[in-house]
Amino acid sequence: MPDYQTFDHDVLVIGAGGAGLRAAVAASAAGVKVGLVCKSLLGKAHTVMAEGGIAASLANVDSRDNWQVHFADTMRGGQYINNWRMAELHAKEAPERVRELEAWGALFDRTPDGRILQRNFGGHKYPRLAHVGDRTGLEMIRTLQDHSIHQSIDVHMECTVLRLFTDGGRIAGALGYDRERGRFRLYRSRAVILATGGVGRAYAITSNSWEYTGDGHALAYHAGAALQDMEFVQFHPTGMIWPPSVRGILVTEGVRGEGGVLLNNQGRRFMFDDIPENYRAQTADSEDEGWRYTQGDKNARRPPELLTRDHVARCIRREVAEGRGSPHGGVFLDISWIRQRLPNAREHIIRKLPSMYHQFKQLADIDITTTPMEVGPTTHYIMGGIRVDGDSQMSTVPGLFAAGECAAGLHGANRLGGNSLSDLLVFGKRAGEYAARFPRESGAASIDPAQVEDAVRQALAPFERTGNGGGPYQVQHDLQQTMQELVGIVRTAGEMERALDRLAQLKERAVGVGVPGNREYNPGWHTALDLGNLLTVSEAITRAALERRESRGGHFREDCPEKDPAGARFNIVVRKGADGRMQLTREPIAEMPAELRQVIEEQK
């Protein structure tokens, strides 16, 4: 019989970023016993790295903004395969969630008359991002953490969840282990909320935290839940390029929102060369108009640097591929040029972008107030995830909920900047509220001890192996290179077929991975356990990308470069078959109500 400690909760939240904390607060407020499991220390979740702001139609800077415009922007950015109900709820509820955060102590930047200041961001028609300099995610986590510690929430820090358990098809609990000592922990809970973030560590170049190994996606998939839209991976156009030690670290879109421009090695603003037809009417046709937009001119249109992330990333890749890139394989992002326009440009840049100033100064020895930055695309976000109900956030497994990046639907084929933080607040709250109801409305659930024993045995297996598959770090490295090279920004069927062959080989190697030592303080063991999750999400991404034979949003097929109108009518859904193999189906998107279709037409 394996040795483990047992904990009982009504609701178990896995992940303590913005979505997990907001869900835990909401569930606790409903009067149920809540447990919160986080992979790192409380307050260190990847949400702290979100910089630009929270998208919400507060209309503090431009009175023309409202939920209808935000809804239309989100649907257009997502290429209309979004869950329209989630997009509607998000646009309507985001302003109240921001005001709530402010009431709990968040210190936003202010307009001259004292309201929450909002900045421009790519894909948003009006300045919409409520921000705290370029450290918004950190302020969000601090505020939610300070608020949550008064809510009688049991926090289990530095724990990783290995498996979810079900009873008669509904959720019953989870098994995890503490990362310091390697001791197993059984969590009995009749409702579980997954808020584990993304999958960026499946790629070699990423802005994501070490925690982002696809845990929630894989846990849900193996528990019988459906995943959807896994082909849609967002490559943020501006990650750091040089030196190699910082390659992929995010450079906030706020730099472009404050007037930063993208230049090739000829000093030309190449983004004016390629403006998509559906954004042409909203995009500036001169550099002067673009500058006036960033300075708040309501009669100006946004500069092409603020087009959607998928498009900007592909334009950067084109410049590099055609020999017009920067010395280290990117392009130049220049905010220093505004010295030509503003007499106090240096002070303005440091005040608006304090983290970017210090990041480049300390990590690359570059002063962004005088020198352009070298930037290039970095794996940043996955629009795909656990298929959920738009209102409740419950997955296809009763009692299993998901919120934030590990849930699919809101963003469709491409996420707009800033929509991630409001996503965390809106759907974190909803997941917490609905999960709190579930135990009251459902019967008792029990966990089969044999399942626990099997999960423990599999977790300890690396210590008993000879290591014929190689070390876990080498397998992880080869997996990341495979995804980066063959399932990256631009894809072809041939490359993705090769990727599937390599993933099958890597799966065989992972089964043979051995680790020395014991369970205490053993990062090699942690990496070995992560491999299963990374392989699951990598296979799901690749198979879904092969199935979608068109280019849409974050998914670009060089062999199918056009957008197929029929592609806007279905989501690709991934499930685990009875034989253990991955199965794909095309699920039709529900018909949008006439009143929402009218909103989109009015905003075109």
Coordinates of C-alpha atoms in Angstrom, one line a residue:
M1 CA 0.0 0.0 0.0
P2 CA 1.6 3.3 -1.0
D3 CA 2.3 5.9 1.6
Y4 CA 0.4 9.2 1.1
Q5 CA -1.3 12.0 3.0
T6 CA -5.0 12.5 2.4
F7 CA -6.8 15.9 2.1
D8 CA -10.5 16.5 1.8
H9 CA -12.0 19.5 0.0
D10 CA -15.3 20.4 -1.7
V11 CA -13.5 22.2 -4.5
L12 CA -9.9 21.6 -5.5
V13 CA -8.2 24.3 -7.6
I14 CA -5.1 23.2 -9.4
G15 CA -3.0 26.3 -10.4
A16 CA -2.6 29.6 -8.5
G17 CA -2.2 32.1 -11.3
G18 CA -4.9 34.7 -12.0
A19 CA -7.6 32.2 -12.9
G20 CA -6.8 29.8 -10.1
L21 CA -6.8 32.5 -7.4
R22 CA -9.9 34.1 -8.7
A23 CA -11.7 30.7 -8.9
A24 CA -10.6 29.9 -5.3
V25 CA -11.9 33.2 -4.0
A26 CA -15.2 32.7 -5.7
A27 CA -15.6 29.1 -4.5
S28 CA -14.7 30.1 -0.9
A29 CA -17.2 33.0 -1.0
A30 CA -19.9 30.4 -1.8
G31 CA -19.2 28.7 1.5
V32 CA -17.5 25.5 0.5
K33 CA -14.1 24.1 1.6
V34 CA -11.5 25.0 -1.0
G35 CA -8.0 23.6 -1.6
L36 CA -5.5 25.4 -3.8
V37 CA -2.5 23.4 -5.3
C38 CA 0.3 25.4 -6.9
K39 CA 3.4 24.0 -8.6
S40 CA 5.6 26.8 -7.3
L41 CA 5.4 29.1 -4.3
L42 CA 2.2 31.1 -3.9
G43 CA 2.6 34.4 -5.8
K44 CA 5.1 33.0 -8.3
A45 CA 2.7 31.8 -11.0
H46 CA 3.4 32.8 -14.6
T47 CA 0.7 35.4 -14.5
V48 CA 3.2 37.7 -12.9
M49 CA 5.0 37.9 -16.3
A50 CA 1.9 39.4 -18.0
E51 CA 2.9 43.0 -18.7
G52 CA 0.7 45.1 -21.0
G53 CA -2.7 45.2 -19.2
I54 CA -6.2 43.9 -18.8
A55 CA -8.6 44.4 -21.7
A56 CA -11.9 45.8 -20.5
S57 CA -14.3 48.3 -22.2
L58 CA -14.2 50.8 -19.3
A59 CA -14.3 53.7 -21.9
N60 CA -12.1 55.9 -19.6
V61 CA -9.9 57.1 -22.4
D62 CA -12.2 56.8 -25.4
S63 CA -15.9 57.1 -24.7
R64 CA -16.8 55.2 -27.9
D65 CA -15.7 51.9 -26.4
N66 CA -18.3 49.5 -25.1
W67 CA -18.8 45.7 -24.7
Q68 CA -20.2 45.4 -28.3
V69 CA -16.9 46.8 -29.8
H70 CA -14.8 44.5 -27.5
F71 CA -16.9 41.5 -28.5
A72 CA -16.6 42.2 -32.2
D73 CA -12.8 42.8 -31.8
T74 CA -12.4 39.5 -30.0
M75 CA -14.4 37.5 -32.6
R76 CA -12.6 39.2 -35.5
G77 CA -9.2 38.4 -33.9
G78 CA -10.3 34.8 -33.3
Q79 CA -11.3 34.4 -37.0
Y80 CA -14.9 33.7 -35.9
I81 CA -14.3 30.2 -34.5
N82 CA -14.5 31.5 -30.9
N83 CA -17.1 30.2 -28.5
W84 CA -19.3 33.3 -29.0
R85 CA -21.0 32.8 -25.7
M86 CA -17.7 33.1 -23.9
A87 CA -16.7 36.1 -26.0
E88 CA -20.0 37.8 -25.1
L89 CA -19.7 37.1 -21.4
H90 CA -16.1 38.2 -21.4
A91 CA -16.8 41.5 -23.1
K92 CA -19.8 42.2 -20.8
E93 CA -18.2 41.2 -17.5
A94 CA -14.6 42.3 -17.8
P95 CA -15.2 46.0 -16.7
E96 CA -16.8 44.9 -13.5
R97 CA -14.0 42.4 -12.8
V98 CA -11.4 45.2 -13.2
R99 CA -13.3 47.5 -10.9
E100 CA -13.5 44.7 -8.4
L101 CA -9.8 44.2 -8.6
E102 CA -9.4 47.9 -8.0
A103 CA -11.7 47.7 -4.9
W104 CA -9.5 44.9 -3.6
G105 CA -6.4 47.2 -3.8
A106 CA -4.9 47.1 -7.3
L107 CA -3.1 50.3 -8.0
F108 CA -3.7 51.1 -11.7
D109 CA -2.1 53.9 -13.6
R110 CA -4.5 56.9 -13.7
T111 CA -5.9 59.5 -16.2
P112 CA -5.5 63.2 -15.2
D113 CA -9.0 63.1 -13.6
G114 CA -8.2 60.0 -11.5
R115 CA -9.9 57.2 -13.5
I116 CA -8.1 54.0 -14.5
L117 CA -5.8 54.7 -17.5
Q118 CA -6.1 52.5 -20.6
R119 CA -3.6 51.9 -23.4
N120 CA -3.6 50.8 -27.0
F121 CA -2.9 47.2 -27.9
G122 CA -2.9 45.1 -31.0
G123 CA -6.3 44.2 -32.4
H124 CA -8.3 46.5 -30.1
K125 CA -10.2 49.3 -31.9
Y126 CA -9.8 51.7 -28.9
P127 CA -7.4 52.1 -26.0
R128 CA -8.7 49.4 -23.7
L129 CA -6.0 47.9 -21.5
A130 CA -6.1 48.9 -17.8
H131 CA -2.5 48.7 -16.7
V132 CA 0.1 49.2 -14.0
G133 CA 3.1 50.4 -16.1
D134 CA 4.2 47.2 -17.8
R135 CA 3.9 45.1 -14.6
T136 CA 0.1 44.5 -14.7
G137 CA 0.2 40.7 -14.1
L138 CA 2.4 41.2 -11.0
E139 CA -0.1 43.7 -9.5
M140 CA -3.0 41.3 -10.3
I141 CA -1.3 38.4 -8.5
R142 CA -0.4 40.5 -5.5
T143 CA -3.9 41.8 -5.2
L144 CA -5.6 38.4 -5.6
Q145 CA -3.1 36.8 -3.2
D146 CA -3.6 39.5 -0.6
H147 CA -7.4 39.1 -0.9
S148 CA -7.4 35.3 -0.9
I149 CA -5.4 34.8 2.3
H150 CA -8.5 36.0 4.2
Q151 CA -10.8 33.5 2.6
S152 CA -10.0 30.3 4.5
I153 CA -8.4 28.6 1.5
D154 CA -6.1 25.7 2.2
V155 CA -2.9 26.3 0.1
H156 CA -0.6 23.4 -0.9
M157 CA 2.5 25.0 -2.3
E158 CA 5.2 23.4 -4.5
C159 CA 3.0 20.4 -5.3
T160 CA 2.5 18.8 -8.7
V161 CA -0.7 16.9 -9.6
L162 CA 0.0 13.6 -11.4
R163 CA -3.5 12.2 -12.1
L164 CA -7.2 12.9 -11.8
F165 CA -9.6 10.2 -10.5
T166 CA -13.1 9.7 -11.6
D167 CA -16.0 7.6 -10.1
G168 CA -18.7 6.6 -12.5
G169 CA -17.6 9.1 -15.0
R170 CA -17.5 12.1 -12.7
I171 CA -14.6 13.7 -10.9
A172 CA -13.5 12.3 -7.5
G173 CA -10.1 13.8 -6.7
A174 CA -6.5 13.9 -7.6
L175 CA -3.0 12.5 -6.7
G176 CA 0.0 14.8 -6.4
Y177 CA 3.3 15.0 -4.7
D178 CA 5.3 17.7 -3.0
R179 CA 8.3 18.8 -5.0
E180 CA 10.7 19.1 -2.1
R181 CA 10.4 15.8 -0.4
G182 CA 8.6 13.8 -3.1
R183 CA 5.8 12.7 -0.7
F184 CA 2.5 11.7 -2.3
R185 CA -0.7 13.5 -1.5
L186 CA -4.2 12.3 -2.2
Y187 CA -6.8 15.1 -2.7
R188 CA -10.4 13.9 -2.4
S189 CA -12.8 16.4 -3.9
R190 CA -16.1 16.3 -5.7
A191 CA -15.2 19.3 -8.0
V192 CA -11.9 20.1 -9.5
I193 CA -10.9 23.3 -11.3
L194 CA -7.9 23.2 -13.7
A195 CA -6.1 26.5 -14.0
T196 CA -2.7 25.3 -14.9
G197 CA -1.8 27.7 -17.8
G198 CA -0.2 26.7 -21.1
V199 CA 2.2 24.4 -23.0
G200 CA 5.0 26.7 -24.0
R201 CA 7.7 24.3 -22.7
A202 CA 6.9 22.0 -25.6
Y203 CA 8.9 24.4 -27.7
A204 CA 12.6 25.4 -27.7
I205 CA 11.9 29.2 -27.8
T206 CA 9.2 30.4 -25.4
S207 CA 8.3 33.2 -23.2
N208 CA 6.6 30.8 -20.8
S209 CA 7.6 29.8 -17.3
W210 CA 9.2 26.4 -16.4
E211 CA 5.8 25.4 -15.0
Y212 CA 4.1 25.5 -18.5
T213 CA 4.4 21.8 -19.4
G214 CA 0.7 21.2 -20.4
D215 CA -0.2 19.6 -17.1
G216 CA -3.9 20.6 -17.1
H217 CA -4.4 19.7 -20.7
A218 CA -2.9 16.3 -20.2
L219 CA -4.7 15.6 -16.9
A220 CA -8.1 16.4 -18.4
Y221 CA -7.4 14.4 -21.6
H222 CA -6.4 11.3 -19.6
A223 CA -9.4 11.7 -17.3
G224 CA -11.7 11.5 -20.4
A225 CA -12.3 15.2 -21.1
A226 CA -12.2 16.6 -24.6
L227 CA -9.7 19.1 -25.9
Q228 CA -10.3 21.6 -28.7
D229 CA -8.5 24.0 -31.0
M230 CA -5.1 22.6 -30.1
E231 CA -3.7 23.6 -33.5
F232 CA -3.9 27.2 -32.6
V233 CA -0.6 28.2 -30.9
Q234 CA 0.3 31.8 -30.6
F235 CA 3.8 33.0 -31.4
H236 CA 4.1 36.4 -29.8
P237 CA 5.9 38.6 -32.4
T238 CA 8.3 40.2 -30.0
G239 CA 10.5 38.1 -27.8
M240 CA 14.1 39.0 -26.9
I241 CA 16.7 37.8 -29.4
W242 CA 20.1 38.6 -28.0
P243 CA 22.1 37.4 -26.0
P244 CA 21.2 33.7 -26.4
S245 CA 20.6 33.3 -22.6
V246 CA 17.5 35.5 -22.8
R247 CA 16.2 34.3 -26.2
G248 CA 12.4 34.2 -26.1
I249 CA 11.8 36.4 -23.0
L250 CA 8.7 38.5 -23.7
V251 CA 8.9 42.1 -24.9
T252 CA 5.4 43.5 -24.1
E253 CA 3.1 44.7 -26.9
G254 CA 2.9 47.8 -24.7
V255 CA 6.1 49.0 -26.4
R256 CA 4.2 49.2 -29.7
G257 CA 1.1 50.6 -28.0
E258 CA 3.2 53.5 -26.7
G259 CA 4.6 54.3 -30.2
G260 CA 7.3 51.7 -30.8
V261 CA 7.9 50.7 -34.5
L262 CA 9.2 47.6 -36.2
L263 CA 12.1 48.1 -38.6
N264 CA 14.1 45.7 -40.9
N265 CA 17.8 46.0 -41.5
Q266 CA 17.2 48.7 -44.1
G267 CA 15.5 50.9 -41.5
R268 CA 12.1 50.5 -43.2
R269 CA 8.8 50.0 -41.4
F270 CA 7.9 46.8 -43.2
M271 CA 4.5 46.4 -41.5
F272 CA 3.0 48.9 -43.9
D273 CA 3.8 46.4 -46.7
D274 CA 1.2 43.9 -45.7
I275 CA -2.2 44.9 -44.2
P276 CA -5.0 42.3 -44.2
E277 CA -8.1 43.3 -46.0
N278 CA -10.4 42.9 -43.0
Y279 CA -8.2 45.3 -41.0
R280 CA -7.5 47.8 -43.8
A281 CA -10.2 50.2 -42.8
Q282 CA -9.0 50.4 -39.2
T283 CA -5.3 50.7 -40.0
A284 CA -3.3 53.9 -40.6
D285 CA -2.0 54.6 -44.1
S286 CA 0.8 56.9 -43.0
E287 CA 3.5 57.0 -40.2
D288 CA 2.1 60.3 -39.0
E289 CA -1.4 58.9 -38.6
G290 CA -0.1 55.9 -36.7
W291 CA 1.8 58.2 -34.3
R292 CA -1.2 60.4 -33.7
Y293 CA -3.2 57.2 -32.8
T294 CA -0.7 56.2 -30.1
Q295 CA -1.0 59.7 -28.7
G296 CA -4.7 59.5 -28.3
D297 CA -6.0 61.2 -31.5
K298 CA -9.5 59.8 -31.9
N299 CA -9.6 60.6 -35.5
A300 CA -6.5 58.6 -36.3
R301 CA -6.3 54.8 -37.1
R302 CA -4.0 52.4 -35.4
P303 CA -0.5 51.7 -36.9
P304 CA 0.2 48.4 -38.6
E305 CA 2.5 47.4 -35.7
L306 CA -0.7 46.9 -33.7
L307 CA -2.3 44.4 -36.0
T308 CA -3.0 40.9 -34.5
R309 CA -0.1 38.9 -33.2
D310 CA -0.3 36.1 -35.7
H311 CA 0.0 38.5 -38.6
V312 CA 2.9 40.5 -37.1
A313 CA 4.8 37.3 -36.2
R314 CA 4.5 36.0 -39.8
C315 CA 5.6 39.4 -41.2
I316 CA 8.7 39.3 -39.0
R317 CA 9.5 35.8 -40.1
R318 CA 9.2 36.9 -43.8
E319 CA 11.7 39.7 -43.3
V320 CA 14.2 37.4 -41.7
A321 CA 13.7 34.6 -44.4
E322 CA 14.2 37.2 -47.2
G323 CA 17.4 38.5 -45.8
R324 CA 16.2 41.8 -44.2
G325 CA 16.5 40.7 -40.6
S326 CA 18.6 41.9 -37.7
P327 CA 22.1 40.5 -37.1
H328 CA 20.9 37.8 -34.7
G329 CA 17.9 36.6 -36.7
G330 CA 15.1 39.0 -35.7
V331 CA 14.1 42.6 -36.5
F332 CA 14.4 45.9 -34.7
L333 CA 11.7 47.2 -32.3
D334 CA 12.4 50.9 -31.8
I335 CA 10.8 53.1 -29.1
S336 CA 13.8 55.5 -29.0
W337 CA 12.7 57.2 -32.2
I338 CA 10.0 59.1 -30.3
R339 CA 12.8 61.5 -29.2
Q340 CA 12.0 63.1 -32.5
R341 CA 8.5 63.8 -31.3
L342 CA 8.6 64.2 -27.5
P343 CA 11.0 66.6 -25.7
N344 CA 11.0 64.4 -22.6
A345 CA 11.1 61.1 -24.4
R346 CA 13.6 59.3 -22.1
E347 CA 11.6 60.0 -18.9
H348 CA 8.3 59.2 -20.8
I349 CA 9.7 55.7 -21.9
I350 CA 11.0 54.8 -18.4
R351 CA 7.8 55.9 -16.8
K352 CA 5.6 54.0 -19.2
L353 CA 7.8 50.9 -19.7
P354 CA 9.9 50.5 -16.5
S355 CA 10.2 46.7 -16.7
M356 CA 11.3 46.8 -20.4
Y357 CA 13.9 49.5 -19.6
H358 CA 15.4 47.5 -16.8
Q359 CA 15.0 44.1 -18.6
F360 CA 17.1 45.2 -21.6
K361 CA 19.5 47.3 -19.5
Q362 CA 20.4 44.4 -17.2
L363 CA 20.1 41.4 -19.5
A364 CA 21.3 42.8 -22.8
D365 CA 23.1 46.0 -21.8
I366 CA 20.9 48.0 -24.1
D367 CA 19.3 51.4 -23.2
I368 CA 15.9 51.2 -25.0
T369 CA 15.6 55.0 -24.8
T370 CA 18.5 55.4 -27.2
T371 CA 18.9 52.1 -29.0
P372 CA 16.5 49.7 -30.9
M373 CA 15.8 46.3 -29.5
E374 CA 16.3 43.0 -31.4
V375 CA 13.1 41.0 -31.3
G376 CA 11.6 37.9 -32.9
P377 CA 8.7 35.5 -32.5
T378 CA 8.5 33.4 -29.3
T379 CA 6.0 30.7 -28.4
H380 CA 3.7 32.5 -26.0
Y381 CA 0.2 31.1 -25.7
I382 CA -2.1 28.3 -26.8
M383 CA -5.7 29.2 -27.7
G384 CA -6.6 25.6 -27.6
G385 CA -7.3 23.7 -24.4
I386 CA -10.0 21.9 -22.4
R387 CA -13.5 22.1 -24.1
V388 CA -15.8 23.8 -21.6
D389 CA -19.4 25.0 -21.3
G390 CA -19.4 28.8 -22.0
D391 CA -21.4 29.7 -18.9
S392 CA -20.2 27.3 -16.2
Q393 CA -16.7 26.4 -17.5
M394 CA -17.4 22.7 -16.8
S395 CA -15.6 20.3 -19.1
T396 CA -17.1 17.2 -20.7
V397 CA -16.3 15.3 -17.5
P398 CA -18.9 16.2 -14.8
G399 CA -17.3 18.0 -11.9
L400 CA -14.2 18.9 -13.8
F401 CA -13.9 22.6 -14.6
A402 CA -11.2 24.7 -16.4
A403 CA -10.4 28.4 -16.6
G404 CA -7.7 30.6 -18.0
E405 CA -5.2 29.5 -20.7
C406 CA -5.8 25.7 -20.2
A407 CA -9.5 26.2 -21.2
A408 CA -10.5 26.7 -24.9
G409 CA -13.1 28.7 -26.6
L410 CA -12.8 32.4 -25.8
H411 CA -10.0 33.3 -28.2
G412 CA -10.7 31.1 -31.2
A413 CA -7.9 31.0 -33.7
N414 CA -5.9 33.9 -32.2
R415 CA -5.9 35.8 -28.9
L416 CA -5.8 39.6 -28.7
G417 CA -3.3 41.0 -26.3
G418 CA -4.8 41.9 -22.9
N419 CA -7.7 39.5 -23.3
S420 CA -5.8 36.9 -21.3
L421 CA -5.8 38.8 -18.0
S422 CA -9.5 39.6 -18.3
D423 CA -10.2 36.0 -19.3
L424 CA -8.6 34.9 -16.0
L425 CA -10.8 37.2 -14.0
V426 CA -14.1 36.6 -15.8
F427 CA -13.9 32.9 -16.1
G428 CA -11.9 32.2 -13.0
K429 CA -14.9 33.7 -11.1
R430 CA -17.4 31.7 -13.1
A431 CA -15.5 28.5 -12.7
G432 CA -15.3 29.0 -8.9
E433 CA -19.0 29.8 -8.5
Y434 CA -20.2 26.9 -10.6
A435 CA -17.7 24.4 -9.1
A436 CA -19.0 25.4 -5.6
R437 CA -22.5 24.4 -6.7
F438 CA -21.6 21.1 -8.1
P439 CA -20.9 19.2 -4.8
R440 CA -24.2 20.3 -3.4
E441 CA -26.1 19.1 -6.4
S442 CA -24.4 15.8 -6.9
G443 CA -23.9 12.7 -4.8
A444 CA -20.8 11.4 -3.0
A445 CA -17.8 10.2 -5.1
S446 CA -15.1 7.8 -4.0
I447 CA -11.6 7.0 -5.3
D448 CA -10.6 3.5 -6.1
P449 CA -7.4 2.6 -4.1
A450 CA -6.2 0.5 -6.9
Q451 CA -6.1 3.6 -9.2
V452 CA -4.0 5.4 -6.6
E453 CA -1.6 2.5 -6.3
D454 CA -1.2 2.4 -10.1
A455 CA -0.5 6.2 -10.3
V456 CA 2.1 6.0 -7.5
R457 CA 3.8 3.0 -9.2
Q458 CA 4.0 4.9 -12.5
A459 CA 5.4 8.0 -10.8
L460 CA 8.2 6.0 -9.1
A461 CA 9.0 3.9 -12.2
P462 CA 11.9 6.2 -13.4
F463 CA 13.9 5.2 -10.3
E464 CA 13.7 1.5 -11.3
R465 CA 14.8 2.0 -14.9
T466 CA 18.3 1.6 -16.3
G467 CA 17.9 4.7 -18.4
N468 CA 18.0 3.1 -21.8
G469 CA 15.9 5.9 -23.2
G470 CA 18.5 8.5 -22.1
G471 CA 18.2 11.2 -19.5
P472 CA 15.0 13.2 -19.1
Y473 CA 16.6 16.5 -20.1
Q474 CA 17.8 15.1 -23.4
V475 CA 14.4 13.7 -24.3
Q476 CA 12.8 17.1 -23.4
H477 CA 15.4 18.9 -25.5
D478 CA 14.7 16.7 -28.5
L479 CA 11.0 17.1 -28.1
Q480 CA 11.3 20.9 -28.0
Q481 CA 13.5 21.0 -31.1
T482 CA 11.0 18.8 -32.9
M483 CA 8.1 21.1 -32.2
Q484 CA 10.1 24.2 -32.9
E485 CA 11.4 23.0 -36.2
L486 CA 8.4 21.0 -37.6
V487 CA 5.2 22.4 -35.9
G488 CA 6.1 26.1 -35.6
I489 CA 4.9 29.4 -37.0
V490 CA 4.7 28.0 -40.6
R491 CA 3.7 24.4 -41.1
T492 CA 3.4 21.8 -43.9
A493 CA 1.9 18.4 -43.9
G494 CA 5.2 16.7 -44.7
E495 CA 7.0 18.3 -41.7
M496 CA 4.1 17.5 -39.3
E497 CA 4.1 13.9 -40.4
R498 CA 7.8 13.8 -39.6
A499 CA 7.0 15.4 -36.3
L500 CA 4.5 12.6 -35.5
D501 CA 7.2 10.0 -36.3
R502 CA 9.6 11.7 -34.0
L503 CA 7.0 12.1 -31.2
A504 CA 6.4 8.3 -31.4
Q505 CA 10.1 7.6 -31.0
L506 CA 10.3 10.1 -28.1
K507 CA 7.4 8.4 -26.4
E508 CA 9.3 5.1 -26.5
R509 CA 12.4 6.8 -25.2
A510 CA 10.4 8.5 -22.4
V511 CA 9.1 5.2 -21.2
G512 CA 12.7 4.1 -20.7
V513 CA 14.0 7.2 -19.0
G514 CA 15.7 6.5 -15.7
V515 CA 16.7 8.9 -12.9
P516 CA 19.3 8.4 -10.2
G517 CA 19.0 9.3 -6.5
N518 CA 15.8 9.5 -4.5
R519 CA 12.6 11.5 -4.4
E520 CA 14.0 14.4 -2.3
Y521 CA 15.1 17.5 -4.2
N522 CA 15.3 15.7 -7.5
P523 CA 14.7 17.9 -10.6
G524 CA 15.6 15.1 -12.9
W525 CA 12.6 13.2 -11.6
H526 CA 10.3 16.2 -12.0
T527 CA 11.5 16.5 -15.6
A528 CA 10.8 12.8 -16.2
L529 CA 7.3 13.2 -14.9
D530 CA 6.7 16.2 -17.1
L531 CA 7.6 14.3 -20.3
G532 CA 4.2 12.5 -20.4
N533 CA 2.3 15.8 -20.4
L534 CA 4.6 17.4 -23.0
L535 CA 4.2 14.5 -25.3
T536 CA 0.4 14.4 -25.0
V537 CA 0.0 18.1 -25.8
S538 CA 2.6 18.0 -28.6
E539 CA 0.8 15.1 -30.3
A540 CA -2.6 16.9 -29.9
I541 CA -1.2 20.1 -31.4
T542 CA 0.4 18.2 -34.4
R543 CA -2.6 16.0 -35.2
A544 CA -5.0 18.9 -35.0
A545 CA -2.8 21.0 -37.2
L546 CA -2.7 18.3 -39.8
E547 CA -6.4 18.0 -39.7
R548 CA -7.1 21.7 -40.3
R549 CA -6.2 22.1 -44.0
E550 CA -6.3 25.8 -44.2
S551 CA -4.6 28.9 -42.7
R552 CA -6.4 30.7 -39.9
G553 CA -5.2 32.8 -37.0
G554 CA -2.2 31.3 -35.2
H555 CA -2.3 28.2 -37.5
F556 CA -0.5 28.8 -40.9
R557 CA -0.2 26.0 -43.4
E558 CA 2.3 26.9 -46.2
D559 CA 0.8 24.1 -48.2
C560 CA -2.7 25.4 -47.6
P561 CA -2.1 29.2 -47.3
E562 CA -5.7 30.3 -47.9
K563 CA -8.5 30.6 -45.4
D564 CA -11.4 28.2 -46.1
P565 CA -14.8 29.7 -45.4
A566 CA -15.9 26.2 -44.2
G567 CA -13.2 26.3 -41.6
A568 CA -15.1 28.9 -39.6
R569 CA -17.9 26.4 -39.0
F570 CA -16.2 23.8 -36.9
N571 CA -13.8 23.2 -34.0
I572 CA -11.3 20.2 -34.1
V573 CA -11.9 18.2 -30.9
V574 CA -9.4 15.7 -29.5
R575 CA -10.4 12.8 -27.2
K576 CA -8.7 9.7 -25.8
G577 CA -10.1 6.6 -27.5
A578 CA -11.0 3.3 -25.8
D579 CA -7.8 1.9 -27.3
G580 CA -5.7 4.7 -25.7
R581 CA -5.1 6.4 -29.0
M582 CA -5.8 10.0 -29.8
Q583 CA -9.1 10.5 -31.8
L584 CA -10.1 13.7 -33.7
T585 CA -13.5 14.9 -34.7
R586 CA -14.9 18.0 -36.3
E587 CA -17.5 19.5 -34.1
P588 CA -19.9 22.1 -35.6
I589 CA -19.9 25.5 -33.9
A590 CA -23.3 26.5 -32.5
E591 CA -25.2 29.1 -34.4
M592 CA -24.7 32.6 -33.2
P593 CA -27.8 34.5 -32.1
A594 CA -29.0 37.1 -34.6
E595 CA -28.4 40.0 -32.1
L596 CA -24.7 39.1 -31.8
R597 CA -24.3 38.7 -35.5
Q598 CA -25.8 42.2 -35.8
V599 CA -23.2 43.5 -33.3
I600 CA -20.4 42.2 -35.5
E601 CA -21.9 43.6 -38.7
E602 CA -22.2 47.1 -37.1
Q603 CA -18.5 47.1 -36.0
K604 CA -17.1 46.1 -39.4

